[in-house]
Every structure is written in C-alpha cells, then in structure tokens.
mmCIF file of C-alpha atoms in Angstrom:
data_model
loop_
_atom_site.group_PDB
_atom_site.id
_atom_site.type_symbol
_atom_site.label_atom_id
_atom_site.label_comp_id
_atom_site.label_asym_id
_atom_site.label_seq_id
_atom_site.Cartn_x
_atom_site.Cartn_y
_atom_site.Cartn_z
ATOM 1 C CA UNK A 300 13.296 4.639 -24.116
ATOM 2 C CA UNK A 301 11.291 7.756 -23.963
ATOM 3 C CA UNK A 302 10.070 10.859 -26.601
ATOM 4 C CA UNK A 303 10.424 13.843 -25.363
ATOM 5 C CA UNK A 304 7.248 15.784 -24.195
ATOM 6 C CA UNK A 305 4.763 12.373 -23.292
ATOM 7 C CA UNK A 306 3.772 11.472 -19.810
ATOM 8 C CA UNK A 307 4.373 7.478 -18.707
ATOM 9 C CA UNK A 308 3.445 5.314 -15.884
ATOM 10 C CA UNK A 309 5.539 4.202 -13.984
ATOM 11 C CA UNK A 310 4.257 1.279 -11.682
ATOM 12 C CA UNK A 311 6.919 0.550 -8.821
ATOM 13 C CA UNK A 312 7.609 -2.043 -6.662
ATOM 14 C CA UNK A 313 9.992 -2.898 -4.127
ATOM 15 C CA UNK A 314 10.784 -6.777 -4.217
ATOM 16 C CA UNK A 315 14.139 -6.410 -1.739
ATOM 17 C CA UNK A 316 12.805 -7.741 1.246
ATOM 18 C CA UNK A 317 15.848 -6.616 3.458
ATOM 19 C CA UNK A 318 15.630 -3.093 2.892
ATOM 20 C CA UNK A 319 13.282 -0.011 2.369
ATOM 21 C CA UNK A 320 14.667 2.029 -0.700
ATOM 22 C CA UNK A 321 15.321 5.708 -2.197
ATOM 23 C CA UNK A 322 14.890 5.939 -5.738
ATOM 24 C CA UNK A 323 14.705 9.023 -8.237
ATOM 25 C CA UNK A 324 15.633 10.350 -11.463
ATOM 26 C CA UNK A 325 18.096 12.561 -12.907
ATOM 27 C CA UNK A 326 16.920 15.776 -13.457
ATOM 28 C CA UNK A 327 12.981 14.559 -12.950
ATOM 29 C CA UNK A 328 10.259 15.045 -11.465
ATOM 30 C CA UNK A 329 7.729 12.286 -10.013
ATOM 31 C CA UNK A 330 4.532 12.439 -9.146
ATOM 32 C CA UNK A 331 2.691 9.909 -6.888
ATOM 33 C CA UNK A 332 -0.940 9.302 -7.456
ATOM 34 C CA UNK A 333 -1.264 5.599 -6.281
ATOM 35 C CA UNK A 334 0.097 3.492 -3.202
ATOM 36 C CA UNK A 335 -0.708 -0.352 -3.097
ATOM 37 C CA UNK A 336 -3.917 -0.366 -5.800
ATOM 38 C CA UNK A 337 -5.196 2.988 -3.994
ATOM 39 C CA UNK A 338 -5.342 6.640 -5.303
ATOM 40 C CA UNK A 339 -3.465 8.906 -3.852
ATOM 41 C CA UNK A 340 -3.838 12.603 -4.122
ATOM 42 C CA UNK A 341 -1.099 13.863 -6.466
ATOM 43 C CA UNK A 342 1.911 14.674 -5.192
ATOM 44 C CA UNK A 343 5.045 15.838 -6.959
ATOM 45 C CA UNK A 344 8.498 14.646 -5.862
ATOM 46 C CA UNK A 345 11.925 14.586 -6.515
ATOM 47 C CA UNK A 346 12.739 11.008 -5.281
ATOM 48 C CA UNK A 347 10.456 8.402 -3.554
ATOM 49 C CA UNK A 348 10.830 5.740 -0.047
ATOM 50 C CA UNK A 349 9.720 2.902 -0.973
ATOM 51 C CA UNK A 350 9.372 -0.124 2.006
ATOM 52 C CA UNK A 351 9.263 -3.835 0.993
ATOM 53 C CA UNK A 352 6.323 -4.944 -0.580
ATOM 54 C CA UNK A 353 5.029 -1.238 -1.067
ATOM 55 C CA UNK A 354 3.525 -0.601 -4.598
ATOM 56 C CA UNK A 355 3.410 2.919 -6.398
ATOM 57 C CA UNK A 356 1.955 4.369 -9.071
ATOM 58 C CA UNK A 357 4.425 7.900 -10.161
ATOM 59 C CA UNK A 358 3.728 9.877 -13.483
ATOM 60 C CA UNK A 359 7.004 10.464 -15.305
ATOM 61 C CA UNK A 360 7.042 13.607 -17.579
ATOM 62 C CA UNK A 361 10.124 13.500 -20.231
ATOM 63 C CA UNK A 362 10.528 17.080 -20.197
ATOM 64 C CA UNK A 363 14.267 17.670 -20.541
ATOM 65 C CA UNK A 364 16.386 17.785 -23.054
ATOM 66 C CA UNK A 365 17.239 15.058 -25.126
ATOM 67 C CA UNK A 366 19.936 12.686 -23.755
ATOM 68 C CA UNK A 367 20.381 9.928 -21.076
ATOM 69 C CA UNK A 368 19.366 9.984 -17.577
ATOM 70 C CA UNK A 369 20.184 7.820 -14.510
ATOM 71 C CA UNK A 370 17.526 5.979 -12.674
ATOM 72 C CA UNK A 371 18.867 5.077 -9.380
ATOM 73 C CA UNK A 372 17.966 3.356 -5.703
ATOM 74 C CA UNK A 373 19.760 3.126 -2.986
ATOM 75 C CA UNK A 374 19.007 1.435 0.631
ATOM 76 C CA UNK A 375 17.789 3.204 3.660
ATOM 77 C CA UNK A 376 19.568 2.118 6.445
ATOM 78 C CA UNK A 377 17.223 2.674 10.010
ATOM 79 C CA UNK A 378 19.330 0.634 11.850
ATOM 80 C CA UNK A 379 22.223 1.278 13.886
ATOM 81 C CA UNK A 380 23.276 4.802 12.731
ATOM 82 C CA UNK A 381 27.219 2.957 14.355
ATOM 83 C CA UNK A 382 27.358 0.576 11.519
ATOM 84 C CA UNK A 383 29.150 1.933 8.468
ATOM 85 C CA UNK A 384 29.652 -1.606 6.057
ATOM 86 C CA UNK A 385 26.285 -2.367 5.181
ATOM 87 C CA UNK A 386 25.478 -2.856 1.815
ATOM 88 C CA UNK A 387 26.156 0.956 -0.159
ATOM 89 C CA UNK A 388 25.937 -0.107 -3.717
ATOM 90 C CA UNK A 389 23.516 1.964 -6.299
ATOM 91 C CA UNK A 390 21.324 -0.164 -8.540
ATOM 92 C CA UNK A 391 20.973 2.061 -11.758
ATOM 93 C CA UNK A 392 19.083 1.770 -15.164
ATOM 94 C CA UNK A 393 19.170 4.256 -17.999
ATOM 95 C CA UNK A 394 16.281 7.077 -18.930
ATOM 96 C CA UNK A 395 17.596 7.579 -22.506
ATOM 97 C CA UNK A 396 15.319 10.068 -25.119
ATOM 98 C CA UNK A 397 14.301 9.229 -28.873
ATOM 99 C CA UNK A 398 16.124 11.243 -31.275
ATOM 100 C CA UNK A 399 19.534 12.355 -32.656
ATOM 101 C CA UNK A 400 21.766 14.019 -30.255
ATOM 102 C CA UNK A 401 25.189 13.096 -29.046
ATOM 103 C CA UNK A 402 25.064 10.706 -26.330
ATOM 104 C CA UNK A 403 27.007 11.633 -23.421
ATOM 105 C CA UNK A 404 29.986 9.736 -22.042
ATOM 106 C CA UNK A 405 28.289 9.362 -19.069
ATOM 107 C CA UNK A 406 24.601 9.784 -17.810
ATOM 108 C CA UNK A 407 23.872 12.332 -14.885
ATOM 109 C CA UNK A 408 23.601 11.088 -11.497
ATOM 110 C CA UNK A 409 20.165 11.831 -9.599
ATOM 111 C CA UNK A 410 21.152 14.613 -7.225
ATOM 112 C CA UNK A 411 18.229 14.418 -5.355
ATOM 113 C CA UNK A 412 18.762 10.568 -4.239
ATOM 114 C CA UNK A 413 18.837 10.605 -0.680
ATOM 115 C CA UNK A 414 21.711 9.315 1.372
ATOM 116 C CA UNK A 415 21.825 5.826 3.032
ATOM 117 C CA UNK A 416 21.161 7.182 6.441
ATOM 118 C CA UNK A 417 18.766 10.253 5.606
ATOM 119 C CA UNK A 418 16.089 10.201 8.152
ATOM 120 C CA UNK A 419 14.569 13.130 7.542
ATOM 121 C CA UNK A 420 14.400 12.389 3.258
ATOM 122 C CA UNK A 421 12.002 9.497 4.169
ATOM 123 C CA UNK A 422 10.224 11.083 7.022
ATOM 124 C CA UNK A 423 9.053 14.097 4.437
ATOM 125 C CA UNK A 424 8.215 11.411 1.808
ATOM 126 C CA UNK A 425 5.787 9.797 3.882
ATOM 127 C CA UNK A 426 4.225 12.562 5.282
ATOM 128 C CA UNK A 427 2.963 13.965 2.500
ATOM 129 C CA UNK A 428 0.956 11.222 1.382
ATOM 130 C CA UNK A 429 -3.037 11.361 1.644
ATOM 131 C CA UNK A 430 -5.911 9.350 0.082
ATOM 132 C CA UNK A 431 -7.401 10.920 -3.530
ATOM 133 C CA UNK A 432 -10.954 10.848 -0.987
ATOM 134 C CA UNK A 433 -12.761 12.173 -3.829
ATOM 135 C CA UNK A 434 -16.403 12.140 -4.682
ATOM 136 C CA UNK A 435 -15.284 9.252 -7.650
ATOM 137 C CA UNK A 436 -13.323 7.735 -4.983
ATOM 138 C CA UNK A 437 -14.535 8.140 -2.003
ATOM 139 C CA UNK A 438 -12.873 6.568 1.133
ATOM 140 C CA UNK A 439 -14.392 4.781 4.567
ATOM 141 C CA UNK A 440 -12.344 5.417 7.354
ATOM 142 C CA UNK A 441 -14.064 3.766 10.564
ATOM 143 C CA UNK A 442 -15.253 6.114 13.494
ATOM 144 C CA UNK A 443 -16.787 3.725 16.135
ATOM 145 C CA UNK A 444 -14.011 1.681 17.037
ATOM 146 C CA UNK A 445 -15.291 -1.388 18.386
ATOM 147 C CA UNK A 446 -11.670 -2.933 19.059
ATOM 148 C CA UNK A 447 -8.169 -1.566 20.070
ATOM 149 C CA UNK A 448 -4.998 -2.848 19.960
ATOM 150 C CA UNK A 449 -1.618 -1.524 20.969
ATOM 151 C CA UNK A 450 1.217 -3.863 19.518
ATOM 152 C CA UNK A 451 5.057 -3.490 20.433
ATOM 153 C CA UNK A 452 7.410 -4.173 17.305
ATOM 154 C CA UNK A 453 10.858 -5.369 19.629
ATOM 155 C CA UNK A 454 13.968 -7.299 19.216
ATOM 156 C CA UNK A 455 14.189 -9.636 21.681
ATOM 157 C CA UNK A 456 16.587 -12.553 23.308
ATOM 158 C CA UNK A 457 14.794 -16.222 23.254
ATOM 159 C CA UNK A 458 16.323 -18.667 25.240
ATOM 160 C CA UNK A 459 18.296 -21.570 23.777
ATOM 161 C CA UNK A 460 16.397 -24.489 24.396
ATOM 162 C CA UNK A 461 17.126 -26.876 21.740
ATOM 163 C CA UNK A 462 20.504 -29.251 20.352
ATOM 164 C CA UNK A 463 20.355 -26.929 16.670
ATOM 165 C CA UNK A 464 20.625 -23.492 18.711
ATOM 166 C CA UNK A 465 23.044 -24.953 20.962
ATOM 167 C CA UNK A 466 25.261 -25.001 18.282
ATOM 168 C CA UNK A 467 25.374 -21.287 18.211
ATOM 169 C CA UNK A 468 27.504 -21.476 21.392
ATOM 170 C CA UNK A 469 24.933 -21.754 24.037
ATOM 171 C CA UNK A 470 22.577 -18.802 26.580
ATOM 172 C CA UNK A 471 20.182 -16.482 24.032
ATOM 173 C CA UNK A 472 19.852 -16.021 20.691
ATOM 174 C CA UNK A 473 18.391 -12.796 18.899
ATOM 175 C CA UNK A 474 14.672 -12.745 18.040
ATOM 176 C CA UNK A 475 11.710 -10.199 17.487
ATOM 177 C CA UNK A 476 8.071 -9.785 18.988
ATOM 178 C CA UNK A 477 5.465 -8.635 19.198
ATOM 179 C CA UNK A 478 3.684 -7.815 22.674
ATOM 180 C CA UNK A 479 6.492 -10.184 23.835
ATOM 181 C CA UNK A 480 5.484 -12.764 21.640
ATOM 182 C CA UNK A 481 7.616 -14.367 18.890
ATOM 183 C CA UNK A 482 5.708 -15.967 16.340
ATOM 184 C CA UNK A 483 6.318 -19.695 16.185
ATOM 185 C CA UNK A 484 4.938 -21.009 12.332
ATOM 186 C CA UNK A 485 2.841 -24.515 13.144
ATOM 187 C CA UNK A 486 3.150 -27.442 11.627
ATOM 188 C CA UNK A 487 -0.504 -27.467 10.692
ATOM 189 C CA UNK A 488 -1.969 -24.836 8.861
ATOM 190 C CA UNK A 489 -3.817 -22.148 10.695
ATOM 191 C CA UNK A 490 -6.691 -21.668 8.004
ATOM 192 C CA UNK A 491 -6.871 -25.452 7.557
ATOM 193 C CA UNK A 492 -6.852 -26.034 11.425
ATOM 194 C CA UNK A 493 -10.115 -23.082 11.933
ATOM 195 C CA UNK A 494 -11.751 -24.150 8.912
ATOM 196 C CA UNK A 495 -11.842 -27.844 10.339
ATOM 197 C CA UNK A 496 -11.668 -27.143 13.837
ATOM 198 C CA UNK A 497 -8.569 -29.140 14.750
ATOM 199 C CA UNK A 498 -7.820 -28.331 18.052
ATOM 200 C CA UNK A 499 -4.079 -27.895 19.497
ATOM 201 C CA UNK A 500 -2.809 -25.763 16.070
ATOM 202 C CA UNK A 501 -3.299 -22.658 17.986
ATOM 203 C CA UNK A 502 -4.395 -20.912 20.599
ATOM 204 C CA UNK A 503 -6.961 -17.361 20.430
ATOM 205 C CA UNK A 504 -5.077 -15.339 23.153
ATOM 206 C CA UNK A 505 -2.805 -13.213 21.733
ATOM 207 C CA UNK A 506 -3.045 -9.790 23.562
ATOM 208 C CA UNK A 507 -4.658 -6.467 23.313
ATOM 209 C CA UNK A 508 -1.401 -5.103 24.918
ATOM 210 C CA UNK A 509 2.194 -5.672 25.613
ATOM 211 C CA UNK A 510 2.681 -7.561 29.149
ATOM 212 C CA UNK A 511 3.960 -3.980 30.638
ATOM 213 C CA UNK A 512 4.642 -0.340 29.782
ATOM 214 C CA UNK A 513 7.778 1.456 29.784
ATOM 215 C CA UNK A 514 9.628 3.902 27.756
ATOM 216 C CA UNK A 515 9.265 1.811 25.107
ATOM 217 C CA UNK A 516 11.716 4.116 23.011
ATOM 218 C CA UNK A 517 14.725 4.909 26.242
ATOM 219 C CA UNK A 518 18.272 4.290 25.767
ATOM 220 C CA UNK A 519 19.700 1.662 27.668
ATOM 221 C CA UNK A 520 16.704 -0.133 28.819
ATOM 222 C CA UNK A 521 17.288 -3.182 31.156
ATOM 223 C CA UNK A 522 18.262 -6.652 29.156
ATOM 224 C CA UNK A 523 15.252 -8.498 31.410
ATOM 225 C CA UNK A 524 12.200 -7.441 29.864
ATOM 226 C CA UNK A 525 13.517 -8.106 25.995
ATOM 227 C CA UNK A 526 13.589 -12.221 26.943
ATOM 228 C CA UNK A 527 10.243 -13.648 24.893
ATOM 229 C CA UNK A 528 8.756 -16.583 24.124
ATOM 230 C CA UNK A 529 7.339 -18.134 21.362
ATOM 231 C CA UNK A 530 3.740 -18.594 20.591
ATOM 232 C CA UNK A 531 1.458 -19.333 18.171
ATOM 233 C CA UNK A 532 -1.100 -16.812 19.321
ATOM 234 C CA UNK A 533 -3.939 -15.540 17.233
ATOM 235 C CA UNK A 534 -6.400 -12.732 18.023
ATOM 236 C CA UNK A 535 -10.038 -13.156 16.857
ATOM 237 C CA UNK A 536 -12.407 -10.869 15.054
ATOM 238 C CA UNK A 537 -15.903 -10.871 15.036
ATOM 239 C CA UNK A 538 -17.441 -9.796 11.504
ATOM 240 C CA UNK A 539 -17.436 -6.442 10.531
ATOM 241 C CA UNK A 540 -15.793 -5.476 13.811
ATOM 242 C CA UNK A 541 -14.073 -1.515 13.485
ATOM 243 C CA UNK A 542 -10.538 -2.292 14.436
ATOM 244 C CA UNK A 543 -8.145 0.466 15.814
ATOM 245 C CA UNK A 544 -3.984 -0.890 15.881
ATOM 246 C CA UNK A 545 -1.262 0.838 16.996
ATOM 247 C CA UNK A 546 2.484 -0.858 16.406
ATOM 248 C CA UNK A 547 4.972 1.095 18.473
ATOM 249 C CA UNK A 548 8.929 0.657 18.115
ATOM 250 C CA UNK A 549 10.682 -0.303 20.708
ATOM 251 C CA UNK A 550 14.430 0.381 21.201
ATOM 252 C CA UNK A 551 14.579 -3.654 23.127
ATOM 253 C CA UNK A 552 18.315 -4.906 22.239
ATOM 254 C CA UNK A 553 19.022 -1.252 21.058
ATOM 255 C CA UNK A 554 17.435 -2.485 18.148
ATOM 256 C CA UNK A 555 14.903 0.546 17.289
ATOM 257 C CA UNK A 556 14.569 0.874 13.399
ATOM 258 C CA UNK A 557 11.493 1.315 10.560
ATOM 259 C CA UNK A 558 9.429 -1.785 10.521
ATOM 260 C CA UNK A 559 6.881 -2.009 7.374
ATOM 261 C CA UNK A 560 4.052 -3.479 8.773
ATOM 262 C CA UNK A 561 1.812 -5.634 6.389
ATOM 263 C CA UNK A 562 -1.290 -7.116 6.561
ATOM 264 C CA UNK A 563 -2.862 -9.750 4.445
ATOM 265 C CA UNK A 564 -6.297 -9.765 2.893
ATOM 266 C CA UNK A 565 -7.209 -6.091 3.473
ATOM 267 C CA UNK A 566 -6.187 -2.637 3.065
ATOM 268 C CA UNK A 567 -6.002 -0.003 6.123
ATOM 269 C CA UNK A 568 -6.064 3.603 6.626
ATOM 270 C CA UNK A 569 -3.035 5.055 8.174
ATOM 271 C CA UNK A 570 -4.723 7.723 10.590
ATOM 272 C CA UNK A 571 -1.237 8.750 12.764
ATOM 273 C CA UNK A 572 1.964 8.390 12.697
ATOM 274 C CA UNK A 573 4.549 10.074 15.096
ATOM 275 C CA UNK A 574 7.617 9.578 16.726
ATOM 276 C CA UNK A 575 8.438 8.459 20.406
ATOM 277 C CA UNK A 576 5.792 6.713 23.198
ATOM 278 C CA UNK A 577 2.418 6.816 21.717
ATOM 279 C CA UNK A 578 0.181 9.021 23.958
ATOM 280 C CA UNK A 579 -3.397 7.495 24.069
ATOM 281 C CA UNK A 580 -4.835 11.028 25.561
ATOM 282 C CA UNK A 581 -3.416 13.087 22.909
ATOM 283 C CA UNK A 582 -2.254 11.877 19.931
ATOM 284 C CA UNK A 583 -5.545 10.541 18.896
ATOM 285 C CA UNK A 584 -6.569 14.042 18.914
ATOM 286 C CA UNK A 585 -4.475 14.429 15.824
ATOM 287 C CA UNK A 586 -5.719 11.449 13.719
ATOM 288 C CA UNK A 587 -6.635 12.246 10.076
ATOM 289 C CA UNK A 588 -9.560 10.762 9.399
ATOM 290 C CA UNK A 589 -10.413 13.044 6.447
ATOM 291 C CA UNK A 590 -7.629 11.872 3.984
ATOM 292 C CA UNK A 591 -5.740 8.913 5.343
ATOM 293 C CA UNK A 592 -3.643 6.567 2.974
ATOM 294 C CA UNK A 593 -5.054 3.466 2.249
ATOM 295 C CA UNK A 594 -2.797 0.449 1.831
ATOM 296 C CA UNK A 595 -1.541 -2.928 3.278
ATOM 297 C CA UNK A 596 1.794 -1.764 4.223
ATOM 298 C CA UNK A 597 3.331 0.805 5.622
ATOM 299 C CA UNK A 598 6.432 2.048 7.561
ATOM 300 C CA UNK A 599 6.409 2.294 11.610
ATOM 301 C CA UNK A 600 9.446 4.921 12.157
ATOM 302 C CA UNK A 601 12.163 4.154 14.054
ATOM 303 C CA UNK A 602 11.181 5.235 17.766
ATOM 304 C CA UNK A 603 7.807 5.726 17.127
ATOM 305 C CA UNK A 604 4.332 4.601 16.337
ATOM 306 C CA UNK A 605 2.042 4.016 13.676
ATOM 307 C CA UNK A 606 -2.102 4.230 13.944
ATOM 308 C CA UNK A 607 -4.259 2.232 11.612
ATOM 309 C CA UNK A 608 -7.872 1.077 11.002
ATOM 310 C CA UNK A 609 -9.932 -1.208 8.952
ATOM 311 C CA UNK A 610 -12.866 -2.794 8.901
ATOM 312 C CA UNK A 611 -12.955 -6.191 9.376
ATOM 313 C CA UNK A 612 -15.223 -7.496 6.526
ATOM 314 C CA UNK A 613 -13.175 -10.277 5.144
ATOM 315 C CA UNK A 614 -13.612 -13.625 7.157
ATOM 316 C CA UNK A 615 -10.738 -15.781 6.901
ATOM 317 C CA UNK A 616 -7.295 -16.270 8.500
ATOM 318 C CA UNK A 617 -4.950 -13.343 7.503
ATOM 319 C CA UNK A 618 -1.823 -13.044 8.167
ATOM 320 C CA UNK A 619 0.229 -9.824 9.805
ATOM 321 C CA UNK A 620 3.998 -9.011 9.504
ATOM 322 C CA UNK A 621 7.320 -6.801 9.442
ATOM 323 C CA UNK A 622 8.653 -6.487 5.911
ATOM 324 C CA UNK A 623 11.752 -7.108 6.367
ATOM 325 C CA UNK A 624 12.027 -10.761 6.125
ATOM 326 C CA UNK A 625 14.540 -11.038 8.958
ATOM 327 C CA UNK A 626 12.742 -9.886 11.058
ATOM 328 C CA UNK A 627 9.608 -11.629 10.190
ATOM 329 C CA UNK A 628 11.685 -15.298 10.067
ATOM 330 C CA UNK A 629 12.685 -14.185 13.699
ATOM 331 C CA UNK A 630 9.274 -13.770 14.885
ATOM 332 C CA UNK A 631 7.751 -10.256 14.068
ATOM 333 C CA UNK A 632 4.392 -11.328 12.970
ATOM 334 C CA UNK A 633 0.838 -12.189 13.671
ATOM 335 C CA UNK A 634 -2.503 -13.660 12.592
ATOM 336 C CA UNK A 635 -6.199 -12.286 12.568
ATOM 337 C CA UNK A 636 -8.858 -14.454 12.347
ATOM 338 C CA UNK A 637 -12.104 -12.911 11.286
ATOM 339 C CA UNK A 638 -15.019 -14.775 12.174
ATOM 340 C CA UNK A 639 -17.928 -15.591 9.200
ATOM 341 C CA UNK A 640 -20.903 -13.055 8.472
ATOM 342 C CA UNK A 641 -24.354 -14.154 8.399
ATOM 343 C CA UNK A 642 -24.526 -14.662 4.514
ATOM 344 C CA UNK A 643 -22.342 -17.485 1.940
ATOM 345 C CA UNK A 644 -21.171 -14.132 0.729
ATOM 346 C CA UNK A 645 -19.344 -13.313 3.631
ATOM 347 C CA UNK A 646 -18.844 -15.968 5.018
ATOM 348 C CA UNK A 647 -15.201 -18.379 4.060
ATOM 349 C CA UNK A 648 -15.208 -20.035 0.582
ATOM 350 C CA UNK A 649 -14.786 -23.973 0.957
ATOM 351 C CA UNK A 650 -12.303 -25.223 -0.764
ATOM 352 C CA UNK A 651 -11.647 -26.069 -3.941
ATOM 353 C CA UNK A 652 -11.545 -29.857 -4.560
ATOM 354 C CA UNK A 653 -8.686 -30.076 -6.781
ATOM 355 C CA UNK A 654 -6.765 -28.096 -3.921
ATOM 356 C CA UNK A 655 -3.199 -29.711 -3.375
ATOM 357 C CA UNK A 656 -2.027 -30.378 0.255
ATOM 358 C CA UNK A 657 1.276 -28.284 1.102
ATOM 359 C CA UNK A 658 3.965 -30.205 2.214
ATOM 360 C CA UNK A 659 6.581 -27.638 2.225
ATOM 361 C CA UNK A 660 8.256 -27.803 5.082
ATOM 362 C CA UNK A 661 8.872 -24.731 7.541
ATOM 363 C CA UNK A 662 12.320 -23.463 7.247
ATOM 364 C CA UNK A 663 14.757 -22.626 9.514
ATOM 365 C CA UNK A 664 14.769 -19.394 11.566
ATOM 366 C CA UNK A 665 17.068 -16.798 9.905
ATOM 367 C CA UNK A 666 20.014 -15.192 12.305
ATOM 368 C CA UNK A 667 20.995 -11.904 11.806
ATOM 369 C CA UNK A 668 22.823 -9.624 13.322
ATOM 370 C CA UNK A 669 21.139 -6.426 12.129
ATOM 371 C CA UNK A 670 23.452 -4.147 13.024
ATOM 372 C CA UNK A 671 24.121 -5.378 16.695
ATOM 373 C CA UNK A 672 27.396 -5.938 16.641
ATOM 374 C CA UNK A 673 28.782 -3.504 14.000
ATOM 375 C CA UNK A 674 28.294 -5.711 11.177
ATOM 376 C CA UNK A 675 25.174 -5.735 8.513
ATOM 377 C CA UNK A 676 22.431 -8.704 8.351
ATOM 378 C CA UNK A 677 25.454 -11.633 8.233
ATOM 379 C CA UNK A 678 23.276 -14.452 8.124
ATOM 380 C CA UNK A 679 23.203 -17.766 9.777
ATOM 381 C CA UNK A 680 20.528 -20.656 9.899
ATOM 382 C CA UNK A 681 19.806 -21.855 13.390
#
C-alpha cells in the first residue's frame, strides 16, 4: 500500500540461490542508490539484475495515477541459450494506491521486465553502476597492488573414484573449479584448524594462476583439460596486503554462464569488467579506479572476466564462492586466510567460551545438469 506523491525505500534482496533475477514495476521508475550496505551514485531505472545474495537499496516514487500495479521478477537464464524448459514462471506482488478509485480487473504487467534470456538487459544494468565516492563518503580503492591473482571459474569432469558416485553409472561426473581445483569442504574446520594449528586440515598452495592458458572462452575446447581434482587449497594473506583478483569464465564442458562471485568478511571494488580472454597488457588500462562499486558480490559475465580489489585488513579465514549454490556444492569456491596485524585490534578474536562445537555434518555434493543436456538444474545427490 502506497499514497500517491511520497517516496519509499525499497531494500531488495535476492534469496534464490539458483538464479540471478529481473525485477521492475509497472509503469515505475527505480532508482538505485545502494548495493550490498554501500552508496551508490543514483541511478534511475526501469527494472533491476539482481544476482544471489546481492542487496539493493532503489527509491520508489508513487507518481501515477491511482490504481494497482504489478511488481514482478523473473529469472535470467546465462546458461545454455539451447535449453528452452527451465523454470519461466513470474513471481508477482501488488503496488496498489490509497484512495477511492475503481480497482481494475486486472493490474498492468511491467513492460519493461526483461526477458529470460536478455543478455544485453543485464549487461546495461550493471554497467551503469558506480560508487557515491563523495567527499561524505569517500571510497579507498588500492593502487599498489602488492598481490595478483588470476582465477578461472570452469565446469569441469572429476573422476569417479568412490562406491556412492559409482552409482551414477560409472567414468566422470560434472563438477566446477577454480584454477582446476574443486573445492573439497574438510571435516575439520578451517578457522578452527589455523587458529589451533592442527596440521593435515589444509594445505596453503592454492595458485596464483590456472595450471595453463588457453582460449579460455573458444567453442569446442578439448574434453582433457576440464578433468580436476579436488583440493582443499587455501591461499594466504599477509596483513594489509593490496590484493588484485581477476575470475575469468571459462566455456570448459560448454558450460560458460554469469557466476556471482562472493566473498566473505570484506567488501571489494569492482575496477573492470569485460567480456572474452582477459588481456593483462590492456585491459588494465581501462580500470576505474575513480568510482568503482563496492560490494561482496558481484556478477562475472558469461565469457568474460571480472577485476576486483580490496585490502586485506581483516585477519581471519574467509571464505570465497559462486552464488549459485550448484555450483558452489560442486566445487566453485575458495578460502583466504589473512594473517594477524601487529595489534589485539587486528589481530583474530579468541573465542568465545560459551561457543558450541558444530557437528553438522557436510552434505552431499549436489548434481546438476545445468543445462548440459537440454534439461534445467534436475538434481541428484551423489
């Protein structure tokens, strides 16, 4: 419910954690001027993209005539532009205005709402969005980069080794990496195992780089370099370290699509984005280090790359991750450790005494077909 002429807040979240999502309003306008507890500078749009686990902040104006209006989302489907029966239902609320007027039969329909399969809708969206940077909120983007990272974001075959994936019929099953590395959860805590140095949890290798460059985006790239491994491989940070990553896409499996990348316990400044094989001579060359959006998750496009930065000024174990839960449960993910300052303040917190022990126990990896095969995200437990 809404009176005509008064501006609202709309805080937004997207809790599907399968799918990144177009929403809008009949007949509205939005304006964004937050992303993920950040200011944004203001910018006024018909409909948003939203990726799981993204917040927004969008000013609604009720500044049409009285009557009801149709709030609407839809999915954004990266994945194989083949597959036509994924999931194509609208989730809907009702806008409706104080007053007496005759309520319409039917609400209008948002005809701004992008399509399922609208690349281009959610490439403009994201584009467009830039840090307030203002003197009252001024932003830090690192210069002197004291550590680099390029990261490759692939599907990938993992070799049936075991009587519960056997039972899939046998040979590979689908998986996703990164740098060739599927994430394998332990059964001992990571920030339990550093904190008390228990040895055998993990290991502090994980790479600056994927094991070998190629057109990470072709078509029809050979099935022998998309075999991983798991690992429980962690890459360690000294304090206050200026960290440069780039995630590239990979089209491994002919399984290119958007991956939100998230990363716990700090925010990061999106400084490029493009599309195809990241170029380390000249792309950099068009980083925005003036006004980047600063946030803890954000979309890597389908065949192409994503630059971030942050600072590295909260010690602790943190962990890194596609979005999309499927793809995370099949491997897509990562932890940084940053190492303590030289003060209590930044150094770990010990823990509390009263803290409980978790016993939950690591669940199954989630099989999915993600398009593959024609079908959309069928799941099976292996």
């Amino acid at each position: 419910m809404v009176d005509q002429g008064k501006t609202y807040l709309l805080r937004v979240v997207n809790a599907v954690v399968a799918a990144d999502i177009f929403f809008a309003i009949s007949q509205h306008n939005l304006t964004v001027v937050g992303m993920d507890g950040h200011y944004t500078k203001p910018i006024m749009t018909s409909y948003i993209t939203i990726s799981p686990g993204q917040t927004m902040d969008l000013l609604l104006t009720a500044d049409q005539s009285l009557g009801q209006y149709y709030m609407a989302a839809r999915q954004f489907w990266s994945q194989s532009i083949k597959v036509s029966d994924f999931n194509q239902f609208n989730t809907t609320a009702i806008l409706q205005y104080r007053g007496n007027y005759t309520i319409p039969s039917s609400p209008s329909f948002p005809k701004t709402l992008p399509l399922y399969k609208d690349v281009q809708s959610a490439s403009k969206f994201t584009s467009r969005l830039r840090s307030l940077a203002s003197k009252e909120h001024p932003i830090n983007v690192p210069l002197n980069i004291t550590t680099k990272m390029f990261i490759t974001l692939s599907m990938n075959d993992l070799e049936c080794r075991n009587t519960t994936c056997t039972a899939t019929g046998g040979g590979n099953i689908l998986a996703a990496g990164v740098n060739n590395i599927s994430w394998s959860n332990p059964g001992i805590d990571i920030l339990l195992a550093y904190y008390r140095n228990i040895s055998g949890v993990y290991t502090t290798d994980f790479p600056d780089n994927p094991p070998s460059f190629f057109n990470f985006t072709g078509e029809d790239l050979p099935t022998g370099i998309a075999v991983t491994e798991l690992g429980t491989k962690v890459k360690v940070l000294n304090y206050n370290e200026a960290v440069e990553v780039v995630f590239q896409d990979t089209n491994l499996e002919a399984g290119a699509g958007i991956h939100p990348m998230h990363l716990h316990g700090y925010s990061f400044y999106v400084v490029g984005i493009g599309l195809g094989n990241f170029d380390n001579e000249t792309d950099p060359k068009g980083f925005n280090l003036v006004d980047p959006p600063e946030v803890n998750t954000f979309q890597v496009p389908k065949n192409g790359w994503l630059a971030l930065r942050f600072i590295a000024n909260n010690p602790g174990v943190w962990f890194w991750h596609c979005h999309l839960d499927r793809h995370m449960t099949w491997g897509m993910a990562g932890v940084f450790i940053v190492k303590n300052g030289d003060t209590v303040e930044t150094s770990i917190r010990r823990p509390p005494a009263y803290l409980p022990s978790c016993r939950v126990p690591t669940g199954p990896r989630l099989q999915m077909s993600d398009g593959f095969d024609g079908k959309a995200n069928e799941s099976s437990f292996i």
